[in-house]
CSV table of C-alpha atoms in Angstrom, one decimal:
chain,number,residue,atom,x,y,z
A,1,MET,CA,57.3,109.9,65.5
A,2,ALA,CA,58.9,112.2,68.0
A,3,ASN,CA,57.0,115.5,68.5
A,4,THR,CA,59.2,117.5,67.1
A,5,ALA,CA,57.4,118.8,64.1
A,6,GLY,CA,59.1,121.5,61.9
A,7,LEU,CA,61.9,120.8,63.4
A,8,LEU,CA,65.2,118.6,62.3
A,9,THR,CA,68.2,117.4,64.8
A,10,GLN,CA,71.3,116.5,63.4
A,11,GLN,CA,73.2,113.6,65.2
A,12,SER,CA,76.4,112.8,63.5
A,13,PHE,CA,78.8,110.6,65.0
A,14,GLY,CA,78.8,111.7,68.0
A,15,LEU,CA,78.2,115.4,67.6
A,16,GLU,CA,74.7,116.8,68.0
A,17,THR,CA,74.2,120.1,66.9
A,18,LYS,CA,72.0,123.1,67.1
A,19,VAL,CA,68.2,122.0,66.3
A,20,ILE,CA,67.6,123.5,62.6
A,21,PRO,CA,64.2,124.2,61.1
A,22,ARG,CA,63.4,121.2,58.1
A,23,PRO,CA,63.8,123.8,55.1
A,24,LEU,CA,67.2,124.1,56.0
A,25,ALA,CA,68.0,120.7,55.7
A,26,ASN,CA,68.3,120.2,51.9
A,27,SER,CA,71.0,123.3,52.0
A,28,ILE,CA,73.4,121.6,55.1
A,29,ASN,CA,76.2,119.7,54.6
A,30,LEU,CA,76.1,116.8,57.2
A,31,ALA,CA,79.5,115.6,56.4
A,32,VAL,CA,81.2,116.1,59.8
A,33,SER,CA,84.4,114.7,61.7
A,34,PHE,CA,84.5,111.4,62.5
A,35,THR,CA,86.8,112.0,65.3
A,36,ASP,CA,84.6,111.8,68.4
A,37,GLN,CA,82.3,108.3,68.4
A,38,SER,CA,82.3,107.9,72.5
A,39,ASN,CA,78.5,108.1,72.4
A,40,ASP,CA,78.0,105.8,69.8
A,41,GLN,CA,75.7,108.1,68.1
A,42,VAL,CA,73.8,107.1,64.4
A,43,PRO,CA,75.2,109.4,62.2
A,44,THR,CA,72.6,111.0,59.5
A,45,VAL,CA,72.9,110.8,55.7
A,46,ASP,CA,71.1,113.5,53.5
A,47,TYR,CA,70.1,111.2,50.7
A,48,SER,CA,70.1,114.6,48.3
A,49,LEU,CA,73.2,115.5,48.7
A,50,LEU,CA,74.3,112.2,47.4
A,51,PHE,CA,73.4,113.4,43.4
A,52,SER,CA,74.2,117.0,44.2
A,53,ASP,CA,75.1,119.0,41.0
A,54,ASP,CA,77.7,120.6,43.1
A,55,GLN,CA,80.5,118.4,42.7
A,56,ASN,CA,82.5,119.1,45.8
A,57,GLU,CA,79.4,118.8,47.7
A,58,ARG,CA,78.8,115.6,46.4
A,59,ALA,CA,82.1,114.2,46.9
A,60,LYS,CA,81.6,114.9,50.6
A,61,SER,CA,78.5,113.6,51.1
A,62,LEU,CA,79.7,110.2,49.5
A,63,ASP,CA,82.8,110.1,52.0
A,64,HIS,CA,80.6,110.8,54.3
A,65,LEU,CA,77.8,107.9,53.5
A,66,GLY,CA,81.4,105.8,53.1
A,67,LYS,CA,82.3,106.3,56.2
A,68,ALA,CA,79.1,105.7,57.8
A,69,CYS,CA,79.2,102.3,56.1
A,70,GLN,CA,82.5,101.3,56.9
A,71,GLU,CA,82.5,102.7,60.6
A,72,PHE,CA,79.2,102.3,61.7
A,73,GLY,CA,77.2,100.0,59.3
A,74,PHE,CA,73.7,101.8,60.3
A,75,PHE,CA,72.6,105.3,59.4
A,76,TYR,CA,69.8,108.1,59.6
A,77,LEU,CA,68.7,108.6,56.3
A,78,ILE,CA,67.0,112.0,55.7
A,79,ASN,CA,65.2,113.6,52.5
A,80,GLY,CA,64.8,110.2,51.0
A,81,VAL,CA,61.2,109.1,50.9
A,82,GLU,CA,58.6,112.1,51.3
A,83,GLU,CA,57.3,112.4,54.8
A,84,SER,CA,53.8,112.4,54.1
A,85,VAL,CA,54.3,109.2,52.3
A,86,VAL,CA,55.7,107.6,55.6
A,87,GLU,CA,53.3,109.2,57.5
A,88,ALA,CA,50.1,107.5,56.1
A,89,ALA,CA,52.2,104.1,55.8
A,90,LEU,CA,52.3,104.3,60.0
A,91,LYS,CA,49.1,105.4,59.8
A,92,GLY,CA,48.0,102.3,57.3
A,93,VAL,CA,49.6,100.4,59.1
A,94,SER,CA,47.9,100.8,63.1
A,95,ASP,CA,44.6,101.0,60.9
A,96,PHE,CA,45.2,97.5,59.7
A,97,PHE,CA,45.8,96.2,63.3
A,98,GLU,CA,43.0,98.6,65.0
A,99,LEU,CA,40.0,98.0,62.0
A,100,THR,CA,40.5,94.6,61.4
A,101,ASN,CA,39.8,91.8,64.4
A,102,GLN,CA,42.0,89.0,65.3
A,103,GLU,CA,40.2,86.7,63.6
A,104,GLU,CA,40.1,88.9,60.5
A,105,ARG,CA,44.0,88.8,60.6
A,106,SER,CA,44.8,85.0,61.1
A,107,GLU,CA,43.5,84.1,57.6
A,108,TYR,CA,46.9,85.2,57.1
A,109,SER,CA,48.5,82.9,59.7
A,110,LYS,CA,49.1,79.9,57.2
A,111,LYS,CA,53.2,79.3,57.3
A,112,ASN,CA,53.8,78.0,53.6
A,113,SER,CA,56.0,80.3,51.1
A,114,ARG,CA,53.3,79.8,48.5
A,115,TYR,CA,51.5,82.5,50.5
A,116,ARG,CA,52.8,85.8,50.2
A,117,ILE,CA,51.1,87.3,53.4
A,118,ARG,CA,52.3,86.3,56.6
A,119,TRP,CA,50.2,87.3,60.2
A,120,GLY,CA,51.5,86.1,63.9
A,121,LEU,CA,51.1,86.9,67.6
A,122,ARG,CA,54.0,86.3,70.2
A,123,SER,CA,53.6,86.7,73.5
A,124,HIS,CA,56.5,85.1,75.7
A,125,ALA,CA,59.3,86.1,77.3
A,126,GLY,CA,61.5,85.7,74.2
A,127,GLU,CA,59.5,87.8,71.6
A,128,ASN,CA,56.2,90.8,72.3
A,129,ARG,CA,54.9,91.3,69.3
A,130,GLU,CA,51.7,91.2,66.4
A,131,TYR,CA,53.4,91.2,63.0
A,132,LEU,CA,52.2,90.9,59.2
A,133,LYS,CA,54.7,90.3,56.7
A,134,VAL,CA,54.1,90.8,53.3
A,135,VAL,CA,56.5,90.4,50.0
A,136,ALA,CA,57.1,94.3,48.9
A,137,HIS,CA,58.7,93.3,45.8
A,138,PRO,CA,59.4,92.1,42.8
A,139,GLU,CA,55.7,91.5,43.1
A,140,TYR,CA,53.6,93.4,46.0
A,141,HIS,CA,51.2,91.2,48.2
A,142,CYS,CA,49.1,93.4,50.8
A,143,PRO,CA,45.6,92.7,52.6
A,144,THR,CA,42.9,94.1,50.8
A,145,LYS,CA,41.7,95.8,54.1
A,146,PRO,CA,41.0,98.7,55.5
A,147,ALA,CA,40.1,99.6,52.1
A,148,HIS,CA,42.9,102.7,51.9
A,149,PHE,CA,46.2,100.3,53.6
A,150,ARG,CA,47.0,99.0,50.3
A,151,ASP,CA,47.6,102.0,48.8
A,152,ALA,CA,49.6,103.9,51.4
A,153,ILE,CA,51.9,101.0,52.4
A,154,GLY,CA,52.5,100.4,48.5
A,155,GLU,CA,53.5,104.6,47.8
A,156,TYR,CA,56.1,103.6,50.5
A,157,PHE,CA,57.1,100.4,48.9
A,158,LYS,CA,57.9,102.4,45.9
A,159,GLY,CA,59.4,105.6,47.2
A,160,MET,CA,61.7,102.8,49.3
A,161,HIS,CA,62.6,100.9,46.1
A,162,GLU,CA,63.9,104.1,44.5
A,163,VAL,CA,66.0,104.7,47.8
A,164,GLU,CA,67.5,101.4,47.8
A,165,LEU,CA,68.6,101.9,44.0
A,166,GLY,CA,70.2,105.4,44.3
A,167,LEU,CA,72.0,103.9,47.8
A,168,ALA,CA,73.2,101.1,45.5
A,169,LYS,CA,74.5,103.5,43.0
A,170,ALA,CA,76.2,105.7,45.9
A,171,ILE,CA,78.0,103.2,47.3
A,172,SER,CA,78.8,101.3,44.3
A,173,ARG,CA,81.0,104.7,44.0
A,174,ILE,CA,82.6,104.6,47.3
A,175,LEU,CA,83.6,101.4,46.6
A,176,GLY,CA,85.4,102.0,43.7
A,177,HIS,CA,83.0,100.7,40.6
A,178,GLU,CA,80.6,101.8,38.4
A,179,GLU,CA,77.2,102.9,39.6
A,180,THR,CA,75.3,99.9,38.3
A,181,TYR,CA,77.6,97.5,40.3
A,182,ILE,CA,75.6,96.7,43.1
A,183,GLU,CA,72.4,96.7,41.1
A,184,LYS,CA,73.8,94.2,39.1
A,185,GLU,CA,75.4,92.0,41.6
A,186,PHE,CA,72.4,91.8,43.3
A,187,LYS,CA,69.9,91.6,40.7
A,188,LEU,CA,68.0,94.6,42.4
A,189,GLU,CA,65.3,95.2,39.6
A,190,ALA,CA,63.8,91.7,40.9
A,191,GLY,CA,65.4,92.0,44.2
A,192,PHE,CA,63.9,89.9,46.9
A,193,ASP,CA,62.0,92.6,49.1
A,194,VAL,CA,60.0,91.5,52.5
A,195,CYS,CA,58.6,94.1,55.0
A,196,ALA,CA,57.4,93.0,58.6
A,197,MET,CA,54.8,95.6,60.3
A,198,ASN,CA,55.0,95.2,63.9
A,199,LEU,CA,52.7,96.2,66.6
A,200,TYR,CA,54.8,96.0,70.1
A,201,PRO,CA,52.7,96.5,73.4
A,202,PRO,CA,53.8,98.9,76.0
A,203,SER,CA,55.7,97.2,78.5
A,204,PHE,CA,52.8,96.5,81.6
A,205,LYS,CA,50.9,94.4,78.9
A,206,SER,CA,54.3,92.2,77.9
A,207,LYS,CA,55.0,88.8,79.1
A,208,GLY,CA,58.9,89.5,79.4
A,209,SER,CA,61.2,92.3,78.4
A,210,ILE,CA,62.2,91.4,74.9
A,211,GLY,CA,60.1,92.4,71.5
A,212,VAL,CA,62.2,90.5,68.9
A,213,PRO,CA,65.5,89.0,70.6
A,214,ASP,CA,68.9,89.6,69.4
A,215,HIS,CA,69.8,88.9,64.8
A,216,THR,CA,71.0,90.6,62.3
A,217,ASP,CA,69.2,90.3,58.8
A,218,PRO,CA,69.9,88.6,55.2
A,219,GLY,CA,69.8,91.4,52.3
A,220,PHE,CA,71.6,94.2,51.1
A,221,PHE,CA,70.1,96.5,53.8
A,222,VAL,CA,67.1,97.1,56.0
A,223,SER,CA,64.9,100.2,56.3
A,224,LEU,CA,62.9,101.2,59.2
A,225,ILE,CA,60.3,103.8,60.5
A,226,GLN,CA,58.4,103.8,63.4
A,227,ASP,CA,55.7,106.2,64.9
A,228,VAL,CA,56.8,106.0,68.6
A,229,ASN,CA,60.6,106.3,69.1
A,230,GLY,CA,62.6,103.8,71.7
A,231,GLY,CA,63.0,100.0,71.7
A,232,LEU,CA,65.4,99.2,68.8
A,233,GLN,CA,69.0,98.5,69.9
A,234,VAL,CA,71.6,98.5,68.0
A,235,LEU,CA,74.9,96.9,69.1
A,236,SER,CA,77.8,99.3,68.0
A,237,HIS,CA,81.7,98.5,66.6
A,238,LYS,CA,82.6,99.5,69.8
A,239,GLY,CA,80.2,96.6,71.7
A,240,ASN,CA,77.8,98.7,73.0
A,241,TRP,CA,73.9,98.8,72.4
A,242,VAL,CA,73.2,101.8,70.8
A,243,THR,CA,69.5,103.1,71.2
A,244,VAL,CA,67.7,103.7,67.9
A,245,SER,CA,65.8,107.3,68.3
A,246,ILE,CA,64.9,108.4,64.4
A,247,PRO,CA,64.6,111.8,64.0
A,248,ARG,CA,61.2,113.4,62.3
A,249,ASN,CA,61.0,112.8,58.5
A,250,ALA,CA,64.2,110.2,58.4
A,251,ILE,CA,64.5,106.1,57.8
A,252,PHE,CA,66.9,104.0,59.6
A,253,ILE,CA,69.2,102.4,57.4
A,254,ASN,CA,71.1,99.1,58.6
A,255,LEU,CA,73.1,97.0,56.1
A,256,GLY,CA,72.3,93.6,55.7
A,257,ASP,CA,74.1,90.4,55.9
A,258,HIS,CA,74.7,89.7,52.2
A,259,MET,CA,76.3,93.5,52.0
A,260,GLU,CA,78.8,91.9,54.1
A,261,ILE,CA,79.4,89.0,52.4
A,262,LEU,CA,79.6,90.6,48.9
A,263,SER,CA,81.9,93.1,50.3
A,264,ASN,CA,84.4,90.0,52.4
A,265,GLY,CA,83.2,91.7,56.1
A,266,LYS,CA,84.0,95.3,54.9
A,267,TYR,CA,81.1,96.1,55.8
A,268,LYS,CA,79.5,94.8,58.6
A,269,SER,CA,75.7,93.5,58.8
A,270,HIS,CA,74.8,94.5,63.0
A,271,ILE,CA,73.4,92.5,65.6
A,272,HIS,CA,69.9,94.3,66.5
A,273,GLN,CA,67.2,93.9,69.5
A,274,VAL,CA,63.8,95.2,70.1
A,275,VAL,CA,63.4,96.2,73.7
A,276,LEU,CA,60.1,97.1,75.7
A,277,ASP,CA,61.3,98.7,79.4
A,278,ASN,CA,60.7,101.9,78.1
A,279,ASN,CA,57.3,101.0,76.1
A,280,ARG,CA,55.0,103.2,77.7
A,281,VAL,CA,52.5,103.1,75.2
A,282,LYS,CA,52.2,100.9,72.1
A,283,ARG,CA,54.5,101.0,69.1
A,284,ILE,CA,54.5,100.3,65.4
A,285,SER,CA,57.4,99.7,63.2
A,286,VAL,CA,57.9,99.0,59.4
A,287,ALA,CA,61.1,97.1,58.9
A,288,THR,CA,61.6,96.3,55.1
A,289,LEU,CA,64.6,93.8,54.4
A,290,HIS,CA,65.9,95.1,51.0
A,291,GLY,CA,67.5,92.2,49.1
A,292,PRO,CA,68.8,90.1,46.2
A,293,SER,CA,66.6,88.4,43.4
A,294,LEU,CA,66.2,84.7,45.1
A,295,ASP,CA,68.5,83.5,42.4
A,296,THR,CA,71.2,85.6,42.8
A,297,PHE,CA,74.2,83.6,44.1
A,298,VAL,CA,76.1,86.3,46.7
A,299,ALA,CA,80.0,85.3,47.9
A,300,PRO,CA,82.7,87.9,48.4
A,301,ALA,CA,83.2,89.8,45.3
A,302,PRO,CA,86.4,89.3,43.7
A,303,GLY,CA,87.9,92.9,44.5
A,304,PHE,CA,87.7,92.4,48.0
A,305,VAL,CA,90.1,88.9,48.1
A,306,ASP,CA,93.4,88.8,47.9
A,307,GLU,CA,96.6,86.6,49.4
A,308,SER,CA,95.6,88.6,53.3
A,309,ARG,CA,92.0,88.8,52.9
A,310,PRO,CA,91.0,84.9,51.8
A,311,PRO,CA,87.1,84.7,51.5
A,312,ALA,CA,85.4,84.9,54.7
A,313,TYR,CA,82.1,83.6,53.2
A,314,ARG,CA,80.4,80.7,52.0
A,315,GLY,CA,78.9,81.7,49.0
A,316,MET,CA,75.1,80.2,47.7
A,317,THR,CA,72.0,81.6,46.1
A,318,TYR,CA,69.9,84.3,48.2
A,319,LYS,CA,67.1,81.9,48.3
A,320,GLN,CA,69.3,79.0,49.6
A,321,SER,CA,71.0,81.0,52.1
A,322,LEU,CA,67.4,81.9,53.5
A,323,GLU,CA,66.2,78.2,53.7
A,324,LEU,CA,69.4,77.0,55.7
A,325,ASN,CA,67.6,77.4,59.0
A,326,GLY,CA,64.9,75.2,57.8
A,327,SER,CA,63.0,78.3,57.6
A,328,ASP,CA,61.3,79.8,54.4
A,329,GLU,CA,62.2,83.3,52.4
A,330,ILE,CA,58.9,84.9,53.9
A,331,ASP,CA,60.5,84.1,57.6
A,332,VAL,CA,64.1,86.0,56.3
A,333,GLN,CA,66.0,84.1,58.9
A,334,SER,CA,69.8,85.1,59.0
A,335,SER,CA,72.0,82.5,58.0
A,336,LEU,CA,75.6,84.7,58.3
A,337,SER,CA,77.0,82.7,60.9
A,338,GLN,CA,76.7,79.1,59.0
A,339,LEU,CA,78.1,81.2,56.2
A,340,ARG,CA,81.2,82.5,57.7
A,341,THR,CA,84.7,80.1,56.8
A,342,PRO,CA,86.6,78.8,59.3
A,343,LEU,CA,88.8,81.2,59.0
A,344,ALA,CA,86.5,84.0,59.6
A,345,VAL,CA,85.2,82.6,62.9
């Protein structure tokens, strides 16, 4: 993470406010103006304020989240998962890559959906990273070495699942539905979550400038933490590549393909990529794709469809959409372009 111990920088919708001590973060309402977006700054959402006992504060925070989802599609989330849990998870991933040898890691290179743990190494012009993918939910799978790795990552997944359910409640209310709407539509209690733990090389060791090529991600949303800022870029509504620099004690949230489909395009799944040009040191990221259950049929919901807004996407089960490109559910590859109807193209 950035070296800002004890401090939190608020960057909200093109407005950068002063650096404040972290203990004040819980009491500050981050629902600021959306009028200045000239610099495409990533908005910041305080998770705790979405459930404030102060009705006025909660309403402002929900409005802020709604604008972040509709006008951006991505945001930094603070006060979601405890900082110590996030840091322990990142250390666990670092130790996995450092304390195991490649022969041990290659044990998980079998590419079959029956194996819920998958390791891979990419080193060419189009992609440069070593990764470990695991199914995080509804059943948790993880290597047993190093000894503390499984527990550290498991605690992070547990915290993020609680955040996922909380965001589902908040966004459901923003969309004018009961709190359990998205949770029921996506069957999130049995939701299929896959985590990709990535090790990116420094630029002088890579075989090209691309860590991961541009893409969108399936699911409800993807959450990301990283140990060093730089590399991840998101394409904004305005067509600008925005560099993601996650503030300390924050998690980056990017809405997924199936939230775009469910809302019939009201919320967008944004293209993003990882570049290595500025990587002076290796970088670790933990990206978790939070999806519906595999058997959930996802299509534009009736509340987002009318004569002026016909369905812009074909419906199918989450599992079918993950397999549409010839891959499997562990690869979690996007099929959004294939699911768009002719009217939406």
